[in-house]
GROMACS .gro file of C-alpha atoms in nm:
model
  498
    1UNK     CA    1  -0.536  -1.259   2.526
    2UNK     CA    2  -0.370  -1.574   2.395
    3UNK     CA    3  -0.506  -1.874   2.210
    4UNK     CA    4  -0.341  -2.127   2.437
    5UNK     CA    5  -0.520  -2.025   2.753
    6UNK     CA    6  -0.786  -2.238   2.908
    7UNK     CA    7  -1.068  -2.045   3.057
    8UNK     CA    8  -1.355  -2.156   3.272
    9UNK     CA    9  -1.708  -2.045   3.320
   10UNK     CA   10  -1.582  -1.966   3.665
   11UNK     CA   11  -1.547  -1.600   3.609
   12UNK     CA   12  -1.298  -1.439   3.842
   13UNK     CA   13  -1.009  -1.206   3.812
   14UNK     CA   14  -0.806  -1.391   4.071
   15UNK     CA   15  -0.817  -1.709   3.869
   16UNK     CA   16  -0.697  -1.528   3.561
   17UNK     CA   17  -0.429  -1.340   3.734
   18UNK     CA   18  -0.236  -1.639   3.855
   19UNK     CA   19  -0.335  -1.884   3.584
   20UNK     CA   20  -0.396  -1.694   3.261
   21UNK     CA   21  -0.127  -1.554   3.037
   22UNK     CA   22  -0.094  -1.181   3.040
   23UNK     CA   23  -0.241  -1.130   3.383
   24UNK     CA   24   0.020  -1.286   3.609
   25UNK     CA   25   0.195  -1.062   3.856
   26UNK     CA   26   0.529  -1.239   3.882
   27UNK     CA   27   0.834  -1.118   4.071
   28UNK     CA   28   1.095  -0.979   3.833
   29UNK     CA   29   1.473  -0.988   3.857
   30UNK     CA   30   1.507  -0.636   3.728
   31UNK     CA   31   1.764  -0.362   3.715
   32UNK     CA   32   1.628  -0.044   3.876
   33UNK     CA   33   1.606   0.238   3.626
   34UNK     CA   34   1.747   0.579   3.702
   35UNK     CA   35   1.492   0.832   3.587
   36UNK     CA   36   1.564   1.108   3.838
   37UNK     CA   37   1.817   1.289   3.616
   38UNK     CA   38   1.564   1.389   3.352
   39UNK     CA   39   1.267   1.621   3.357
   40UNK     CA   40   0.933   1.557   3.195
   41UNK     CA   41   0.865   1.853   2.969
   42UNK     CA   42   0.538   1.722   2.830
   43UNK     CA   43   0.245   1.947   2.908
   44UNK     CA   44  -0.108   1.822   2.956
   45UNK     CA   45  -0.429   2.012   2.911
   46UNK     CA   46  -0.645   1.975   3.218
   47UNK     CA   47  -1.012   2.025   3.282
   48UNK     CA   48  -1.167   2.094   3.618
   49UNK     CA   49  -1.407   1.818   3.722
   50UNK     CA   50  -1.773   1.882   3.763
   51UNK     CA   51  -1.890   1.903   4.123
   52UNK     CA   52  -1.907   1.569   4.297
   53UNK     CA   53  -2.244   1.476   4.441
   54UNK     CA   54  -2.286   1.438   4.815
   55UNK     CA   55  -2.232   1.099   4.968
   56UNK     CA   56  -2.546   0.895   5.009
   57UNK     CA   57  -2.601   0.543   5.134
   58UNK     CA   58  -2.627   0.291   4.855
   59UNK     CA   59  -2.928   0.061   4.828
   60UNK     CA   60  -2.721  -0.228   4.699
   61UNK     CA   61  -2.817  -0.562   4.845
   62UNK     CA   62  -2.593  -0.807   5.023
   63UNK     CA   63  -2.624  -1.033   4.722
   64UNK     CA   64  -2.471  -0.766   4.501
   65UNK     CA   65  -2.182  -0.726   4.743
   66UNK     CA   66  -2.125  -1.101   4.737
   67UNK     CA   67  -2.116  -1.090   4.359
   68UNK     CA   68  -1.818  -0.858   4.383
   69UNK     CA   69  -1.594  -1.150   4.474
   70UNK     CA   70  -1.772  -1.476   4.395
   71UNK     CA   71  -1.611  -1.785   4.539
   72UNK     CA   72  -1.526  -2.022   4.256
   73UNK     CA   73  -1.303  -2.325   4.230
   74UNK     CA   74  -1.052  -2.168   3.989
   75UNK     CA   75  -1.017  -1.889   4.242
   76UNK     CA   76  -0.914  -2.142   4.503
   77UNK     CA   77  -0.667  -2.295   4.261
   78UNK     CA   78  -0.519  -1.949   4.205
   79UNK     CA   79  -0.503  -1.878   4.578
   80UNK     CA   80  -0.325  -2.207   4.639
   81UNK     CA   81  -0.042  -2.080   4.419
   82UNK     CA   82   0.033  -1.849   4.713
   83UNK     CA   83   0.221  -2.048   4.977
   84UNK     CA   84   0.073  -1.835   5.254
   85UNK     CA   85  -0.287  -1.921   5.165
   86UNK     CA   86  -0.305  -2.272   5.320
   87UNK     CA   87  -0.152  -2.130   5.638
   88UNK     CA   88  -0.420  -1.862   5.646
   89UNK     CA   89  -0.691  -2.124   5.603
   90UNK     CA   90  -0.552  -2.301   5.905
   91UNK     CA   91  -0.515  -1.996   6.126
   92UNK     CA   92  -0.823  -1.799   6.025
   93UNK     CA   93  -1.074  -2.072   5.941
   94UNK     CA   94  -0.926  -2.357   6.150
   95UNK     CA   95  -0.942  -2.596   5.857
   96UNK     CA   96  -0.763  -2.928   5.888
   97UNK     CA   97  -0.487  -3.048   5.658
   98UNK     CA   98  -0.728  -3.301   5.512
   99UNK     CA   99  -0.988  -3.035   5.435
  100UNK     CA  100  -0.727  -2.808   5.279
  101UNK     CA  101  -0.595  -3.091   5.061
  102UNK     CA  102  -0.947  -3.177   4.946
  103UNK     CA  103  -1.015  -2.815   4.856
  104UNK     CA  104  -0.689  -2.800   4.667
  105UNK     CA  105  -0.781  -3.116   4.475
  106UNK     CA  106  -1.131  -3.010   4.367
  107UNK     CA  107  -0.999  -2.669   4.269
  108UNK     CA  108  -0.720  -2.820   4.061
  109UNK     CA  109  -0.958  -3.065   3.893
  110UNK     CA  110  -1.192  -2.782   3.796
  111UNK     CA  111  -0.904  -2.582   3.653
  112UNK     CA  112  -0.791  -2.883   3.451
  113UNK     CA  113  -1.129  -2.895   3.281
  114UNK     CA  114  -1.118  -2.537   3.164
  115UNK     CA  115  -1.150  -2.465   2.795
  116UNK     CA  116  -1.162  -2.157   2.582
  117UNK     CA  117  -1.375  -2.088   2.279
  118UNK     CA  118  -1.432  -1.780   2.068
  119UNK     CA  119  -1.797  -1.871   2.027
  120UNK     CA  120  -2.062  -1.630   2.155
  121UNK     CA  121  -2.284  -1.871   2.340
  122UNK     CA  122  -2.573  -1.725   2.529
  123UNK     CA  123  -2.567  -1.829   2.891
  124UNK     CA  124  -2.238  -2.015   2.867
  125UNK     CA  125  -1.982  -2.013   3.146
  126UNK     CA  126  -2.104  -1.714   3.345
  127UNK     CA  127  -2.011  -1.616   3.695
  128UNK     CA  128  -2.347  -1.714   3.842
  129UNK     CA  129  -2.328  -2.080   3.744
  130UNK     CA  130  -1.966  -2.101   3.861
  131UNK     CA  131  -2.068  -1.970   4.205
  132UNK     CA  132  -2.335  -2.237   4.230
  133UNK     CA  133  -2.102  -2.521   4.134
  134UNK     CA  134  -1.833  -2.404   4.372
  135UNK     CA  135  -2.073  -2.366   4.664
  136UNK     CA  136  -2.202  -2.720   4.622
  137UNK     CA  137  -1.857  -2.880   4.614
  138UNK     CA  138  -1.697  -2.665   4.885
  139UNK     CA  139  -1.987  -2.720   5.126
  140UNK     CA  140  -1.941  -3.094   5.082
  141UNK     CA  141  -1.585  -3.056   5.211
  142UNK     CA  142  -1.603  -2.794   5.488
  143UNK     CA  143  -1.973  -2.729   5.553
  144UNK     CA  144  -2.188  -2.423   5.497
  145UNK     CA  145  -2.053  -2.204   5.779
  146UNK     CA  146  -1.690  -2.250   5.678
  147UNK     CA  147  -1.784  -2.196   5.314
  148UNK     CA  148  -1.927  -1.856   5.403
  149UNK     CA  149  -1.612  -1.773   5.600
  150UNK     CA  150  -1.398  -1.876   5.304
  151UNK     CA  151  -1.606  -1.655   5.074
  152UNK     CA  152  -1.555  -1.361   5.310
  153UNK     CA  153  -1.180  -1.422   5.310
  154UNK     CA  154  -1.177  -1.421   4.930
  155UNK     CA  155  -1.379  -1.098   4.920
  156UNK     CA  156  -1.137  -0.927   5.156
  157UNK     CA  157  -0.832  -1.024   4.952
  158UNK     CA  158  -0.993  -0.958   4.618
  159UNK     CA  159  -1.134  -0.613   4.695
  160UNK     CA  160  -0.804  -0.467   4.803
  161UNK     CA  161  -0.787  -0.547   5.172
  162UNK     CA  162  -0.440  -0.697   5.164
  163UNK     CA  163  -0.120  -0.530   5.277
  164UNK     CA  164   0.006  -0.500   4.920
  165UNK     CA  165  -0.279  -0.276   4.817
  166UNK     CA  166  -0.356   0.092   4.850
  167UNK     CA  167  -0.563   0.064   5.163
  168UNK     CA  168  -0.519  -0.163   5.461
  169UNK     CA  169  -0.855  -0.086   5.611
  170UNK     CA  170  -1.029  -0.391   5.471
  171UNK     CA  171  -1.257  -0.458   5.176
  172UNK     CA  172  -1.480  -0.199   5.017
  173UNK     CA  173  -1.350   0.084   5.231
  174UNK     CA  174  -1.344   0.344   4.959
  175UNK     CA  175  -1.117   0.641   4.945
  176UNK     CA  176  -0.809   0.733   5.134
  177UNK     CA  177  -0.816   1.039   5.361
  178UNK     CA  178  -0.888   1.368   5.190
  179UNK     CA  179  -1.064   1.221   4.888
  180UNK     CA  180  -1.419   1.207   4.769
  181UNK     CA  181  -1.611   0.889   4.836
  182UNK     CA  182  -1.518   0.641   4.569
  183UNK     CA  183  -1.736   0.332   4.541
  184UNK     CA  184  -2.046   0.357   4.330
  185UNK     CA  185  -2.343   0.171   4.196
  186UNK     CA  186  -2.177  -0.163   4.172
  187UNK     CA  187  -2.079  -0.457   4.392
  188UNK     CA  188  -1.902  -0.223   4.632
  189UNK     CA  189  -2.205  -0.005   4.679
  190UNK     CA  190  -2.303  -0.177   5.002
  191UNK     CA  191  -2.022   0.021   5.163
  192UNK     CA  192  -2.245   0.329   5.149
  193UNK     CA  193  -2.015   0.537   4.927
  194UNK     CA  194  -2.126   0.786   4.665
  195UNK     CA  195  -2.215   0.694   4.310
  196UNK     CA  196  -2.004   0.835   4.023
  197UNK     CA  197  -1.777   1.010   4.273
  198UNK     CA  198  -1.511   1.246   4.142
  199UNK     CA  199  -1.179   1.196   4.325
  200UNK     CA  200  -1.035   1.495   4.507
  201UNK     CA  201  -0.683   1.354   4.499
  202UNK     CA  202  -0.440   1.204   4.247
  203UNK     CA  203  -0.541   0.855   4.136
  204UNK     CA  204  -0.635   0.623   3.852
  205UNK     CA  205  -1.003   0.528   3.815
  206UNK     CA  206  -1.109   0.229   3.604
  207UNK     CA  207  -1.480   0.168   3.542
  208UNK     CA  208  -1.508  -0.174   3.380
  209UNK     CA  209  -1.858  -0.152   3.222
  210UNK     CA  210  -1.756   0.176   3.055
  211UNK     CA  211  -1.423   0.030   2.931
  212UNK     CA  212  -1.270   0.350   3.064
  213UNK     CA  213  -0.960   0.445   3.264
  214UNK     CA  214  -0.912   0.799   3.394
  215UNK     CA  215  -0.604   0.973   3.530
  216UNK     CA  216  -0.683   1.231   3.799
  217UNK     CA  217  -0.420   1.474   3.926
  218UNK     CA  218  -0.509   1.675   4.236
  219UNK     CA  219  -0.878   1.626   4.167
  220UNK     CA  220  -0.858   1.719   3.798
  221UNK     CA  221  -0.918   1.475   3.515
  222UNK     CA  222  -0.614   1.503   3.288
  223UNK     CA  223  -0.631   1.194   3.065
  224UNK     CA  224  -0.882   0.929   2.961
  225UNK     CA  225  -0.805   0.591   2.803
  226UNK     CA  226  -1.039   0.346   2.638
  227UNK     CA  227  -0.932   0.005   2.766
  228UNK     CA  228  -0.994  -0.364   2.727
  229UNK     CA  229  -1.131  -0.545   3.032
  230UNK     CA  230  -1.147  -0.902   3.156
  231UNK     CA  231  -1.384  -1.146   2.994
  232UNK     CA  232  -1.712  -1.195   3.186
  233UNK     CA  233  -1.580  -1.530   3.303
  234UNK     CA  234  -1.265  -1.354   3.430
  235UNK     CA  235  -1.387  -1.012   3.543
  236UNK     CA  236  -1.189  -0.726   3.685
  237UNK     CA  237  -1.219  -0.705   4.062
  238UNK     CA  238  -1.335  -0.393   4.244
  239UNK     CA  239  -1.165  -0.201   4.520
  240UNK     CA  240  -0.876   0.030   4.592
  241UNK     CA  241  -0.528  -0.077   4.481
  242UNK     CA  242  -0.202   0.106   4.419
  243UNK     CA  243   0.066   0.133   4.152
  244UNK     CA  244   0.424   0.158   4.278
  245UNK     CA  245   0.628   0.029   3.982
  246UNK     CA  246   0.636   0.054   3.605
  247UNK     CA  247   0.805  -0.255   3.467
  248UNK     CA  248   0.942  -0.219   3.116
  249UNK     CA  249   1.002  -0.532   2.907
  250UNK     CA  250   0.856  -0.768   3.168
  251UNK     CA  251   0.923  -1.139   3.170
  252UNK     CA  252   0.650  -1.395   3.233
  253UNK     CA  253   0.665  -1.724   3.422
  254UNK     CA  254   0.377  -1.968   3.358
  255UNK     CA  255   0.240  -2.115   3.682
  256UNK     CA  256   0.225  -2.481   3.771
  257UNK     CA  257  -0.134  -2.536   3.660
  258UNK     CA  258  -0.295  -2.820   3.467
  259UNK     CA  259  -0.356  -2.615   3.153
  260UNK     CA  260   0.015  -2.543   3.114
  261UNK     CA  261   0.073  -2.909   3.022
  262UNK     CA  262  -0.133  -2.857   2.707
  263UNK     CA  263   0.088  -2.576   2.581
  264UNK     CA  264   0.345  -2.676   2.320
  265UNK     CA  265   0.601  -2.399   2.359
  266UNK     CA  266   0.558  -2.292   2.721
  267UNK     CA  267   0.624  -2.495   3.036
  268UNK     CA  268   0.540  -2.421   3.396
  269UNK     CA  269   0.822  -2.249   3.580
  270UNK     CA  270   1.021  -2.172   3.267
  271UNK     CA  271   1.057  -1.799   3.229
  272UNK     CA  272   0.939  -1.645   2.903
  273UNK     CA  273   1.186  -1.372   2.826
  274UNK     CA  274   1.106  -1.007   2.771
  275UNK     CA  275   1.040  -0.931   2.406
  276UNK     CA  276   0.944  -1.290   2.323
  277UNK     CA  277   0.643  -1.345   2.097
  278UNK     CA  278   0.520  -1.594   2.359
  279UNK     CA  279   0.510  -1.320   2.622
  280UNK     CA  280   0.154  -1.179   2.637
  281UNK     CA  281   0.232  -0.880   2.860
  282UNK     CA  282   0.356  -0.645   2.591
  283UNK     CA  283   0.631  -0.389   2.650
  284UNK     CA  284   0.507  -0.265   2.990
  285UNK     CA  285   0.321  -0.396   3.290
  286UNK     CA  286   0.208  -0.206   3.598
  287UNK     CA  287   0.128  -0.429   3.897
  288UNK     CA  288  -0.165  -0.291   4.095
  289UNK     CA  289  -0.174  -0.539   4.379
  290UNK     CA  290  -0.238  -0.908   4.349
  291UNK     CA  291  -0.381  -1.028   4.125
  292UNK     CA  292  -0.425  -0.755   3.870
  293UNK     CA  293  -0.208  -0.573   3.618
  294UNK     CA  294  -0.237  -0.289   3.373
  295UNK     CA  295  -0.040  -0.398   3.068
  296UNK     CA  296   0.004  -0.364   2.694
  297UNK     CA  297   0.013  -0.618   2.415
  298UNK     CA  298  -0.348  -0.571   2.301
  299UNK     CA  299  -0.462  -0.513   1.945
  300UNK     CA  300  -0.670  -0.199   1.874
  301UNK     CA  301  -0.968  -0.423   1.803
  302UNK     CA  302  -0.967  -0.540   2.166
  303UNK     CA  303  -0.991  -0.189   2.310
  304UNK     CA  304  -1.340  -0.099   2.424
  305UNK     CA  305  -1.429  -0.465   2.471
  306UNK     CA  306  -1.320  -0.788   2.636
  307UNK     CA  307  -0.945  -0.833   2.609
  308UNK     CA  308  -0.798  -1.018   2.905
  309UNK     CA  309  -0.833  -1.271   3.180
  310UNK     CA  310  -0.881  -1.020   3.457
  311UNK     CA  311  -0.645  -0.733   3.375
  312UNK     CA  312  -0.673  -0.386   3.225
  313UNK     CA  313  -0.551  -0.417   2.866
  314UNK     CA  314  -0.397  -0.145   2.649
  315UNK     CA  315  -0.232  -0.131   2.309
  316UNK     CA  316   0.145  -0.087   2.311
  317UNK     CA  317   0.129   0.285   2.219
  318UNK     CA  318  -0.139   0.334   2.485
  319UNK     CA  319   0.058   0.165   2.760
  320UNK     CA  320   0.367   0.368   2.673
  321UNK     CA  321   0.167   0.689   2.693
  322UNK     CA  322   0.007   0.577   3.019
  323UNK     CA  323   0.347   0.490   3.166
  324UNK     CA  324   0.460   0.845   3.098
  325UNK     CA  325   0.147   0.985   3.265
  326UNK     CA  326   0.182   0.751   3.563
  327UNK     CA  327   0.548   0.843   3.599
  328UNK     CA  328   0.453   1.210   3.595
  329UNK     CA  329   0.194   1.187   3.873
  330UNK     CA  330   0.401   0.931   4.065
  331UNK     CA  331   0.718   1.138   4.069
  332UNK     CA  332   0.932   0.919   3.841
  333UNK     CA  333   0.988   1.193   3.578
  334UNK     CA  334   0.974   0.955   3.283
  335UNK     CA  335   1.037   1.125   2.950
  336UNK     CA  336   0.948   1.013   2.600
  337UNK     CA  337   1.320   0.953   2.545
  338UNK     CA  338   1.335   0.720   2.846
  339UNK     CA  339   1.039   0.521   2.720
  340UNK     CA  340   1.183   0.504   2.369
  341UNK     CA  341   1.513   0.371   2.506
  342UNK     CA  342   1.338   0.100   2.706
  343UNK     CA  343   1.138   0.003   2.397
  344UNK     CA  344   1.455  -0.020   2.192
  345UNK     CA  345   1.618  -0.262   2.435
  346UNK     CA  346   1.333  -0.512   2.435
  347UNK     CA  347   1.517  -0.792   2.613
  348UNK     CA  348   1.632  -0.584   2.909
  349UNK     CA  349   1.382  -0.560   3.194
  350UNK     CA  350   1.374  -0.230   3.384
  351UNK     CA  351   1.177  -0.164   3.700
  352UNK     CA  352   1.103   0.206   3.745
  353UNK     CA  353   1.005   0.283   4.103
  354UNK     CA  354   0.757   0.564   4.155
  355UNK     CA  355   0.857   0.822   4.413
  356UNK     CA  356   0.514   0.773   4.569
  357UNK     CA  357   0.247   0.513   4.504
  358UNK     CA  358  -0.059   0.613   4.304
  359UNK     CA  359  -0.400   0.477   4.412
  360UNK     CA  360  -0.580   0.272   4.148
  361UNK     CA  361  -0.953   0.245   4.201
  362UNK     CA  362  -1.137  -0.034   4.022
  363UNK     CA  363  -1.510   0.037   3.991
  364UNK     CA  364  -1.814  -0.140   3.855
  365UNK     CA  365  -2.069   0.130   3.779
  366UNK     CA  366  -2.335   0.072   3.518
  367UNK     CA  367  -2.545   0.384   3.592
  368UNK     CA  368  -2.337   0.697   3.548
  369UNK     CA  369  -2.433   1.063   3.525
  370UNK     CA  370  -2.162   1.211   3.304
  371UNK     CA  371  -2.142   1.573   3.196
  372UNK     CA  372  -2.518   1.622   3.218
  373UNK     CA  373  -2.617   1.296   3.049
  374UNK     CA  374  -2.727   0.963   3.193
  375UNK     CA  375  -2.517   0.669   3.073
  376UNK     CA  376  -2.651   0.318   3.131
  377UNK     CA  377  -2.392   0.048   3.056
  378UNK     CA  378  -2.444  -0.321   2.994
  379UNK     CA  379  -2.425  -0.532   3.311
  380UNK     CA  380  -2.155  -0.748   3.155
  381UNK     CA  381  -2.048  -0.913   3.482
  382UNK     CA  382  -2.394  -1.022   3.605
  383UNK     CA  383  -2.397  -0.796   3.912
  384UNK     CA  384  -2.764  -0.698   3.867
  385UNK     CA  385  -2.683  -0.327   3.908
  386UNK     CA  386  -2.921  -0.183   3.648
  387UNK     CA  387  -3.218  -0.164   3.881
  388UNK     CA  388  -3.471   0.110   3.939
  389UNK     CA  389  -3.357   0.121   4.301
  390UNK     CA  390  -2.999   0.203   4.201
  391UNK     CA  391  -3.121   0.450   3.940
  392UNK     CA  392  -3.326   0.639   4.198
  393UNK     CA  393  -3.026   0.650   4.433
  394UNK     CA  394  -2.800   0.790   4.160
  395UNK     CA  395  -3.052   1.057   4.061
  396UNK     CA  396  -3.111   1.151   4.425
  397UNK     CA  397  -2.745   1.237   4.467
  398UNK     CA  398  -2.786   1.502   4.198
  399UNK     CA  399  -3.106   1.643   4.350
  400UNK     CA  400  -3.330   1.475   4.094
  401UNK     CA  401  -3.604   1.217   4.140
  402UNK     CA  402  -3.736   0.973   3.884
  403UNK     CA  403  -4.084   1.124   3.922
  404UNK     CA  404  -3.950   1.467   3.825
  405UNK     CA  405  -3.843   1.348   3.482
  406UNK     CA  406  -4.070   1.409   3.187
  407UNK     CA  407  -4.286   1.119   3.080
  408UNK     CA  408  -4.066   1.064   2.777
  409UNK     CA  409  -3.741   1.079   2.977
  410UNK     CA  410  -3.876   0.838   3.237
  411UNK     CA  411  -3.986   0.590   2.971
  412UNK     CA  412  -3.647   0.607   2.802
  413UNK     CA  413  -3.457   0.559   3.126
  414UNK     CA  414  -3.661   0.260   3.236
  415UNK     CA  415  -3.627   0.102   2.892
  416UNK     CA  416  -3.250   0.157   2.907
  417UNK     CA  417  -3.234  -0.024   3.241
  418UNK     CA  418  -3.420  -0.316   3.089
  419UNK     CA  419  -3.203  -0.327   2.777
  420UNK     CA  420  -2.874  -0.299   2.966
  421UNK     CA  421  -2.965  -0.550   3.239
  422UNK     CA  422  -2.856  -0.831   3.009
  423UNK     CA  423  -2.517  -0.994   3.048
  424UNK     CA  424  -2.259  -1.000   2.771
  425UNK     CA  425  -2.414  -1.309   2.617
  426UNK     CA  426  -2.758  -1.148   2.598
  427UNK     CA  427  -2.921  -1.319   2.894
  428UNK     CA  428  -3.121  -1.115   3.145
  429UNK     CA  429  -2.989  -1.060   3.495
  430UNK     CA  430  -3.300  -1.224   3.638
  431UNK     CA  431  -3.205  -1.553   3.473
  432UNK     CA  432  -2.841  -1.518   3.575
  433UNK     CA  433  -2.911  -1.475   3.945
  434UNK     CA  434  -2.940  -1.773   4.181
  435UNK     CA  435  -3.286  -1.859   4.311
  436UNK     CA  436  -3.369  -1.911   4.679
  437UNK     CA  437  -3.217  -2.257   4.677
  438UNK     CA  438  -2.887  -2.112   4.559
  439UNK     CA  439  -2.913  -2.271   4.215
  440UNK     CA  440  -2.880  -2.073   3.896
  441UNK     CA  441  -3.196  -2.092   3.688
  442UNK     CA  442  -2.997  -2.129   3.368
  443UNK     CA  443  -2.671  -2.263   3.512
  444UNK     CA  444  -2.472  -2.366   3.209
  445UNK     CA  445  -2.231  -2.656   3.237
  446UNK     CA  446  -2.029  -2.561   2.933
  447UNK     CA  447  -1.703  -2.371   2.972
  448UNK     CA  448  -1.668  -2.115   2.697
  449UNK     CA  449  -1.529  -1.766   2.724
  450UNK     CA  450  -1.755  -1.484   2.607
  451UNK     CA  451  -1.535  -1.287   2.373
  452UNK     CA  452  -1.771  -1.010   2.260
  453UNK     CA  453  -2.088  -0.838   2.376
  454UNK     CA  454  -2.405  -0.956   2.211
  455UNK     CA  455  -2.589  -0.635   2.127
  456UNK     CA  456  -2.533  -0.275   2.227
  457UNK     CA  457  -2.310  -0.187   2.522
  458UNK     CA  458  -2.451   0.146   2.632
  459UNK     CA  459  -2.750   0.379   2.617
  460UNK     CA  460  -2.705   0.755   2.662
  461UNK     CA  461  -3.003   0.975   2.755
  462UNK     CA  462  -3.006   1.352   2.775
  463UNK     CA  463  -3.201   1.466   3.081
  464UNK     CA  464  -3.269   1.835   3.125
  465UNK     CA  465  -3.255   1.823   3.507
  466UNK     CA  466  -2.900   1.680   3.496
  467UNK     CA  467  -2.751   1.956   3.282
  468UNK     CA  468  -2.409   2.058   3.412
  469UNK     CA  469  -2.395   1.774   3.663
  470UNK     CA  470  -2.206   1.451   3.697
  471UNK     CA  471  -1.874   1.281   3.644
  472UNK     CA  472  -1.650   1.464   3.391
  473UNK     CA  473  -1.652   1.376   3.024
  474UNK     CA  474  -1.335   1.219   2.879
  475UNK     CA  475  -1.031   1.447   2.856
  476UNK     CA  476  -0.750   1.406   2.600
  477UNK     CA  477  -0.906   1.072   2.515
  478UNK     CA  478  -0.680   0.793   2.388
  479UNK     CA  479  -0.886   0.520   2.221
  480UNK     CA  480  -0.590   0.306   2.126
  481UNK     CA  481  -0.649   0.338   1.756
  482UNK     CA  482  -0.967   0.135   1.778
  483UNK     CA  483  -1.257   0.208   1.547
  484UNK     CA  484  -1.505   0.447   1.712
  485UNK     CA  485  -1.760   0.268   1.926
  486UNK     CA  486  -2.047   0.510   1.959
  487UNK     CA  487  -2.307   0.470   2.229
  488UNK     CA  488  -2.663   0.394   2.127
  489UNK     CA  489  -2.874   0.704   2.196
  490UNK     CA  490  -3.225   0.669   2.327
  491UNK     CA  491  -3.487   0.779   2.074
  492UNK     CA  492  -3.848   0.885   2.089
  493UNK     CA  493  -4.122   0.762   1.860
  494UNK     CA  494  -4.010   0.992   1.580
  495UNK     CA  495  -3.662   0.845   1.590
  496UNK     CA  496  -3.506   1.171   1.713
  497UNK     CA  497  -3.292   1.213   2.020
  498UNK     CA  498  -3.470   1.391   2.308
   0.00000   0.00000   0.00000
């Protein structure tokens, strides 16, 4: 995102959102834009979605659910930027002022030690080791029971349970009334929702491991974007959010965090103006509930890979196109002329209010049946989702069992699970997970950001029994001008695709 950021091996979207450039959802002093006098004449080709599978309970473990919102010290530092957080610790957890101050101190000290490197270092700075370090230090301050309560509070906020998000029914609740079940084979799967579910309403769906964002309108997929996602150390959260505003030419205000002191041209609390080269947000940002944003400013090379500290990243042309689509489904009637005018006046911030909020669903699904093919994505965020148990559950929803596959198909699928169970740095999920004592087997103490995936990102397998089933294939795909990133097909012994 920017070279001046300091990133930890902590790995959390909340930390990035309030501390890292480009992913900070700051309040803007904006002039409301009047877009009601124009009509959007752009037409979009739509494709009916494939039938959604029936809802089935997910086999995900409690550990996987916990991984959805790991409690790390940079997360606490980010939460403490919210003045209401200490009050909530007092009222909900009955922590004392002394305990709260100690938590604030250890969180701030951890943040101050953050560093960023472009090196691809296997096993460096992953989420698992950050969880272990945080648990040890937090328990020393407030004890094990309160630590668990604090982790639960973080999960609730992070997964979209707050009042600023699309659903107020708590964490991992899935879809709003009248929609298909939404949470799949990822950290949210413990909620019992369907895998690979196709929405029946109008919403945005982002699946991080697939680097994919879809726009659904009345249950029809109308547009697909290839996106950049948060680094493994700063992953996208999961849960249901909402988009209510499109902010053109956003400003950015660096937070009061230790790393800001190391920046030569940016100071905490000093607003970086819209259009400035120091502003990492690009020409448009769309807040989707604290802490995340969808925003521009990314180079084409970042699309389809890691691009941010916990936000959904797009190129400038992509984010302008997406703003038009979002305005269309949100009732703002944004035209190409409107967007061009906002782009021309780069220093003038405009906040376009949508007539109605659009749900934004953040998923983490690494096993996806799509248009009759099985896609297995790399488990880049260490959630241990590429398991045979999850695979069987996904297949079951489409009326297929693993035993029904041909011997060759079964061998290919199981090999794909093994290959894609590695994290972005190439380490297996088994080595990333904590052992019974809570310690990470390969807990790295270095603090480098993993900038690229080591090895292939995806395996696609054609399975005869899945023909005509699954989540819809991309529609009107916008890859941001990035070079094509083809999936690695499974092959048989002759080297041919099945």
